[in-house]
XYZ file of C-alpha atoms in Angstrom:
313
model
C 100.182 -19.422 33.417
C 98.837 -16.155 31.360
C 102.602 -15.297 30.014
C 106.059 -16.654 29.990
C 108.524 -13.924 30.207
C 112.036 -14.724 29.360
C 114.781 -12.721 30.017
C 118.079 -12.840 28.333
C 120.830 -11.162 28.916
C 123.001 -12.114 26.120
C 121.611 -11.229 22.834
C 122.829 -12.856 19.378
C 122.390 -11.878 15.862
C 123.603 -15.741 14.238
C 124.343 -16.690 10.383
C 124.534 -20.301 9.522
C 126.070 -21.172 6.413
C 127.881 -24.035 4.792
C 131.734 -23.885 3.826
C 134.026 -26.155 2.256
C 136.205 -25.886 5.268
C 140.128 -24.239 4.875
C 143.080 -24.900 6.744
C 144.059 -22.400 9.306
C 144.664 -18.213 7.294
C 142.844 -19.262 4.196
C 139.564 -17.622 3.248
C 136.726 -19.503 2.585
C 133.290 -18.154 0.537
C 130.167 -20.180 1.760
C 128.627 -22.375 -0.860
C 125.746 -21.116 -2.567
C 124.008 -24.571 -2.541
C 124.737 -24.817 1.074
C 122.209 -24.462 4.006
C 122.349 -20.992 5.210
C 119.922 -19.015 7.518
C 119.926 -15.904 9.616
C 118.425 -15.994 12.926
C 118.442 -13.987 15.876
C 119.478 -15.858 19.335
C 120.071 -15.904 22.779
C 118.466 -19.003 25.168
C 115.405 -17.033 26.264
C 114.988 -15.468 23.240
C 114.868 -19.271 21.589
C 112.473 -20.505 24.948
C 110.068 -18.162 24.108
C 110.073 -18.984 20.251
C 109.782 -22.762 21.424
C 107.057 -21.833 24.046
C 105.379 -19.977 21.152
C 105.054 -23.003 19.145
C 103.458 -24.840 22.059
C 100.745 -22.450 22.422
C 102.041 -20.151 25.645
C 101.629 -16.611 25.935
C 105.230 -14.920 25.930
C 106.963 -12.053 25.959
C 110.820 -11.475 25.736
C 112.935 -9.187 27.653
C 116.222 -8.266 25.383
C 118.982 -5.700 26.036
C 119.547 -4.661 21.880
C 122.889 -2.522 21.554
C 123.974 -0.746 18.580
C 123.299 -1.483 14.961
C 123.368 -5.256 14.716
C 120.886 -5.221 18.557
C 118.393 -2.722 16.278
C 118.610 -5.560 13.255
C 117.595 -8.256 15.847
C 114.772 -5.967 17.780
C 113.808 -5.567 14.258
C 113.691 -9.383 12.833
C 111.981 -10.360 15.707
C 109.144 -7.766 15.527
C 108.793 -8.939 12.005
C 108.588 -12.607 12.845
C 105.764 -11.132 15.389
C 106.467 -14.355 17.572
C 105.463 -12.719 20.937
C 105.553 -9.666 22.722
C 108.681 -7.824 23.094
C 110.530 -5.513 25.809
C 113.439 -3.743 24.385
C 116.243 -1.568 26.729
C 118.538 -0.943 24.336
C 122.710 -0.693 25.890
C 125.370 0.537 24.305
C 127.726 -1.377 22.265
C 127.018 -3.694 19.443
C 124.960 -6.369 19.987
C 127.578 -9.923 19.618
C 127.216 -11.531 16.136
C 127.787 -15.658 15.591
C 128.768 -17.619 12.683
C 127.948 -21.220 12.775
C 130.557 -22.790 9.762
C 128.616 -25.717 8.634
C 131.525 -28.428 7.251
C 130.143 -29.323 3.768
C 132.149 -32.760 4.065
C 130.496 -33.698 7.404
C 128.168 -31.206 8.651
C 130.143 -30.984 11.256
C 129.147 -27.391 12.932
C 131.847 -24.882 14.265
C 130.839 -21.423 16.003
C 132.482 -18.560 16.246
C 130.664 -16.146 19.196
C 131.656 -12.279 19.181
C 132.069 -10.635 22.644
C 130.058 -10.048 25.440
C 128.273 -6.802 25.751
C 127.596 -6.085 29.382
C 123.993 -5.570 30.660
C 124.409 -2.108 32.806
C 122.199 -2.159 36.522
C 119.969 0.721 34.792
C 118.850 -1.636 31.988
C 118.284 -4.899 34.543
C 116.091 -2.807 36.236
C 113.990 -1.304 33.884
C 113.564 -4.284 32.820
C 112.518 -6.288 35.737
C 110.125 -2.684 36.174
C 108.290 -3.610 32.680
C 107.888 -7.198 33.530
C 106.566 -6.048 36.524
C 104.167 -3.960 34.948
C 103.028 -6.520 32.287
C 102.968 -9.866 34.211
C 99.860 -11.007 36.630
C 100.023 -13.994 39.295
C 100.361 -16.987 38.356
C 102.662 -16.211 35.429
C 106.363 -17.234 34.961
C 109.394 -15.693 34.201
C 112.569 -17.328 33.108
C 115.926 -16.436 33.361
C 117.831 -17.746 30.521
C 121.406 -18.125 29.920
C 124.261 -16.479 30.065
C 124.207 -12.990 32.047
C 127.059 -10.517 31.342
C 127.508 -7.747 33.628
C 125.650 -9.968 36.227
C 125.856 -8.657 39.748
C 124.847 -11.002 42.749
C 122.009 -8.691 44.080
C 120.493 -9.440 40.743
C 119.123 -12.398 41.876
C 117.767 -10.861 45.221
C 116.105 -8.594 42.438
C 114.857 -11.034 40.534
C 113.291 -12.962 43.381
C 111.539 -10.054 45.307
C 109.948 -9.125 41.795
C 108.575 -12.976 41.417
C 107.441 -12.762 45.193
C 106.004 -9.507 44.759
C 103.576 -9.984 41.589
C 103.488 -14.140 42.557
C 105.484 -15.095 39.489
C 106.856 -18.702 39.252
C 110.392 -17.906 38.484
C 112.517 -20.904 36.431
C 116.056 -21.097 35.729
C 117.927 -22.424 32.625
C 121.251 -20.620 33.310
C 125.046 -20.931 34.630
C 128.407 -19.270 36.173
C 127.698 -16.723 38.762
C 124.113 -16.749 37.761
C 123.328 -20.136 38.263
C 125.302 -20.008 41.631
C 123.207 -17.052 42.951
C 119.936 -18.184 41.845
C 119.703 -21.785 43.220
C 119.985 -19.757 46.342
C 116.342 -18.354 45.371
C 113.376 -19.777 45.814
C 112.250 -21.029 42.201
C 109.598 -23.370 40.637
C 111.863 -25.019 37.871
C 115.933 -25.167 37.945
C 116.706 -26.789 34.876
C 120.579 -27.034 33.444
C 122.609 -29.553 31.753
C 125.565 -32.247 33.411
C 128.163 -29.792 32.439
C 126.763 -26.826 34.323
C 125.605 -29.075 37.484
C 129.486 -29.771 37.756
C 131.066 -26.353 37.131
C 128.577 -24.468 39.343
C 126.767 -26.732 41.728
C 128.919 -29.521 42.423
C 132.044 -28.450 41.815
C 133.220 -30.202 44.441
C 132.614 -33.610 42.554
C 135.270 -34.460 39.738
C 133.034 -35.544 36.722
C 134.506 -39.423 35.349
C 132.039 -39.355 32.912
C 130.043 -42.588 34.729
C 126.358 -42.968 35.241
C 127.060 -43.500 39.168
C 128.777 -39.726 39.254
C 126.342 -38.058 37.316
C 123.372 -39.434 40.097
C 125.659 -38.382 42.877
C 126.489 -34.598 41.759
C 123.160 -34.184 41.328
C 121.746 -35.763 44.397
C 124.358 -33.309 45.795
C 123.669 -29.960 44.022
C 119.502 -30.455 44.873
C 120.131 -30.646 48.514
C 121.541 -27.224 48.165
C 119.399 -25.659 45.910
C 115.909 -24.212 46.606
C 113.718 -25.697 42.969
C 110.274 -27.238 43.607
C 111.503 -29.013 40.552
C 115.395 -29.731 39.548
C 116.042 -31.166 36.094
C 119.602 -31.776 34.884
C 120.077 -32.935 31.359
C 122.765 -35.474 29.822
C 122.892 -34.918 26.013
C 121.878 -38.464 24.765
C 121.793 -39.948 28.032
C 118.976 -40.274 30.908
C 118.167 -37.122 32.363
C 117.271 -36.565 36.301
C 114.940 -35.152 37.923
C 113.367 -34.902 41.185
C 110.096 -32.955 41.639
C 108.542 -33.369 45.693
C 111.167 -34.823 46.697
C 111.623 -37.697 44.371
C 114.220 -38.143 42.043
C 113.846 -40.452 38.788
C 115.188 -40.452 34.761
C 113.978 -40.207 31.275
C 116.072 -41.372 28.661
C 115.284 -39.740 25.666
C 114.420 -41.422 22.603
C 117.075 -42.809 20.262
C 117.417 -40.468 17.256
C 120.437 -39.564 14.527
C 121.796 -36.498 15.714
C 122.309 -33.598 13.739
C 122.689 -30.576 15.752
C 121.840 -30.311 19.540
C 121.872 -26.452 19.036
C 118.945 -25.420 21.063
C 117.591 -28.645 22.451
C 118.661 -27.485 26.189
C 116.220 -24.463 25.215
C 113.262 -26.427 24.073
C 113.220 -28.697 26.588
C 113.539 -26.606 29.192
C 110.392 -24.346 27.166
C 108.380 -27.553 27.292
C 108.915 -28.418 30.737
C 107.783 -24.767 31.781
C 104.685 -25.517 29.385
C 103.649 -28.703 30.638
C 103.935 -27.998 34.321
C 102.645 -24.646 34.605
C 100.300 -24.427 31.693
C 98.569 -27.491 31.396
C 99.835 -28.360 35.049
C 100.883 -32.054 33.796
C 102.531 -34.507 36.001
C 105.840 -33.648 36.753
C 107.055 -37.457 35.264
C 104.929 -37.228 32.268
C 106.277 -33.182 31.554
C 109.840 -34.705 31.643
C 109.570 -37.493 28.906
C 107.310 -34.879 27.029
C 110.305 -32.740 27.319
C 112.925 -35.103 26.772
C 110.860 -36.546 23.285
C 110.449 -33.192 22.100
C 114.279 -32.243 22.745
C 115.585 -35.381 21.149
C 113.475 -34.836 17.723
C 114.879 -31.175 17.437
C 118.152 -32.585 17.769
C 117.740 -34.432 14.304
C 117.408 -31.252 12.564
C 119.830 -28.540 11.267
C 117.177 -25.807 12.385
C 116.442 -25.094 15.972
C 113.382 -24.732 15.564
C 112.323 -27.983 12.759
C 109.245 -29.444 14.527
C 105.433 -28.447 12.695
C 103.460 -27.573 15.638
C 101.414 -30.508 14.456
C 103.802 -32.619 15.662
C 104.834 -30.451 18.864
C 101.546 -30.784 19.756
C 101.322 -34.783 18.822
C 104.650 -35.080 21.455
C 103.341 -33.365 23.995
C 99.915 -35.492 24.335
C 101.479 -38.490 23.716
């Protein structure tokens, strides 16, 4: 793998700042002394700052619209953290504010609304990472998708067949429920999604036993080399030729699981088609590396000294 390209269909422009929380129609100033940050989002925007850090190629497809979409095209180009392909939309790009509780840290987020990705700007799009990408490379197709249309995913799949892509899938809703219908080389999502979209037939009671049996259920019927479902905390499955096994990941205090899904699911397209590790030994790389973010306020807290001590370990 050359290049990881990551599409994302669902730009964000995020503050993070730290209030001394008010009841319900008071205002509230953040706290000076608080942690506060400014960072711009969206899950394949944050796989291909993860992937980045582990030493991939990448370059991000993102649909910018209207002032705040020009601020983010803008941030990013100065962070310089991979290639870019803008199509800018109209609209204005959704803004987030993560309220950081200065009792508890306790994190609440506030999300604006959706701007919806017109068929003109999927396609031209797909066209650039069409001219851009070689064989052998992957593209990933990262959370949520507004404005998605089901021929999308025909789309997306006759591009990946076309210039021999490996296409991998971190996504849910409609998306996820057209894609698994695709031929794909990773399908990774998390227990929630694998009940509302792929076995939504199966009532989740929160057991172990359940969790095994959706999943069992939801591969069958999807079309990944490699299916990975993650459980916050708890084991994650996985079945890659045909065999299905866990990880648990390492025991850590939490802080925020912001992001986690997205570096995991970055490492797990690193390991397996960059270095080509074993599918077993990718997943508890992936897993490890998950869990430590999750002990951080940032999303992004690791050194790449210590990425790169997880992921040989």
């Amino acid at each position: 793998m050359r290049t990881l390209f990551t599409l994302t269909g669902n730009l964000l422009a995020e503050t993070t700042a730290t209030f001394d929380m008010p009841r319900e129609g008071a205002t509230a100033r953040a706290r000076a002394d608080g942690f506060s940050r400014f960072q711009v989002g969206g899950k394949g925007v944050n796989v291909s700052k993860a992937a980045r850090l582990m030493g991939a190629g990448t370059c991000a497809a993102i649909f910018p619209a209207g002032f705040t979409g020009q601020r983010c095209a803008k941030h990013l180009e100065n962070e310089n953290f991979c290639e870019l392909i803008c199509v800018k939309i109209i609209g204005e790009t959704r803004e987030g504010l993560v309220c950081v509780n200065s009792e508890n840290g306790a994190e609440t987020t506030f999300l604006g609304a959706d701007v919806p990705v017109p068929e003109a700007a999927f396609r031209e799009a797909l066209a650039q990472v069409h001219q851009r990408a070689a064989p052998g490379d992957a593209l990933a197709i990262c959370g949520s998708f507004p404005g998605w249309k089901p021929f999308f995913a025909e789309e997306i799949s006759h591009l990946c067949k076309e210039k021999k892509l490996r296409l991998c899938i971190d996504t849910y809703g409609a998306p996820l429920k057209d894609l698994s219908k695709e031929k794909s080389a990773l399908l990774k999502i998390n227990r929630r999604e694998l009940f509302s979209a792929l076995a939504d037939e199966i009532s989740d009671d929160g057991r172990p036993e359940t969790f095994e049996s959706a999943f069992e259920h939801a591969r069958k019927n999807c079309r990944a080399k490699i299916f990975a479902a993650s459980d916050g905390a708890g084991p994650a499955l996985f079945n890659a030729g045909g065999e299905t096994f866990s990880v648990t990941p390492p025991a850590i205090r939490e802080v925020s699981a912001t992001g986690s899904g997205d570096i995991m699911f970055a490492c797990l397209i690193c390991e397996l088609f960059g270095k080509n590790t074993p599918p077993k030994t990718a997943a508890r790389r992936a897993c490890a590396l998950a869990a430590k973010a999750a002990g951080y306020r940032e999303i992004f807290p690791p050194s790449q000294e210590e990425i790169l001590r997880i992921t040989n370990e």
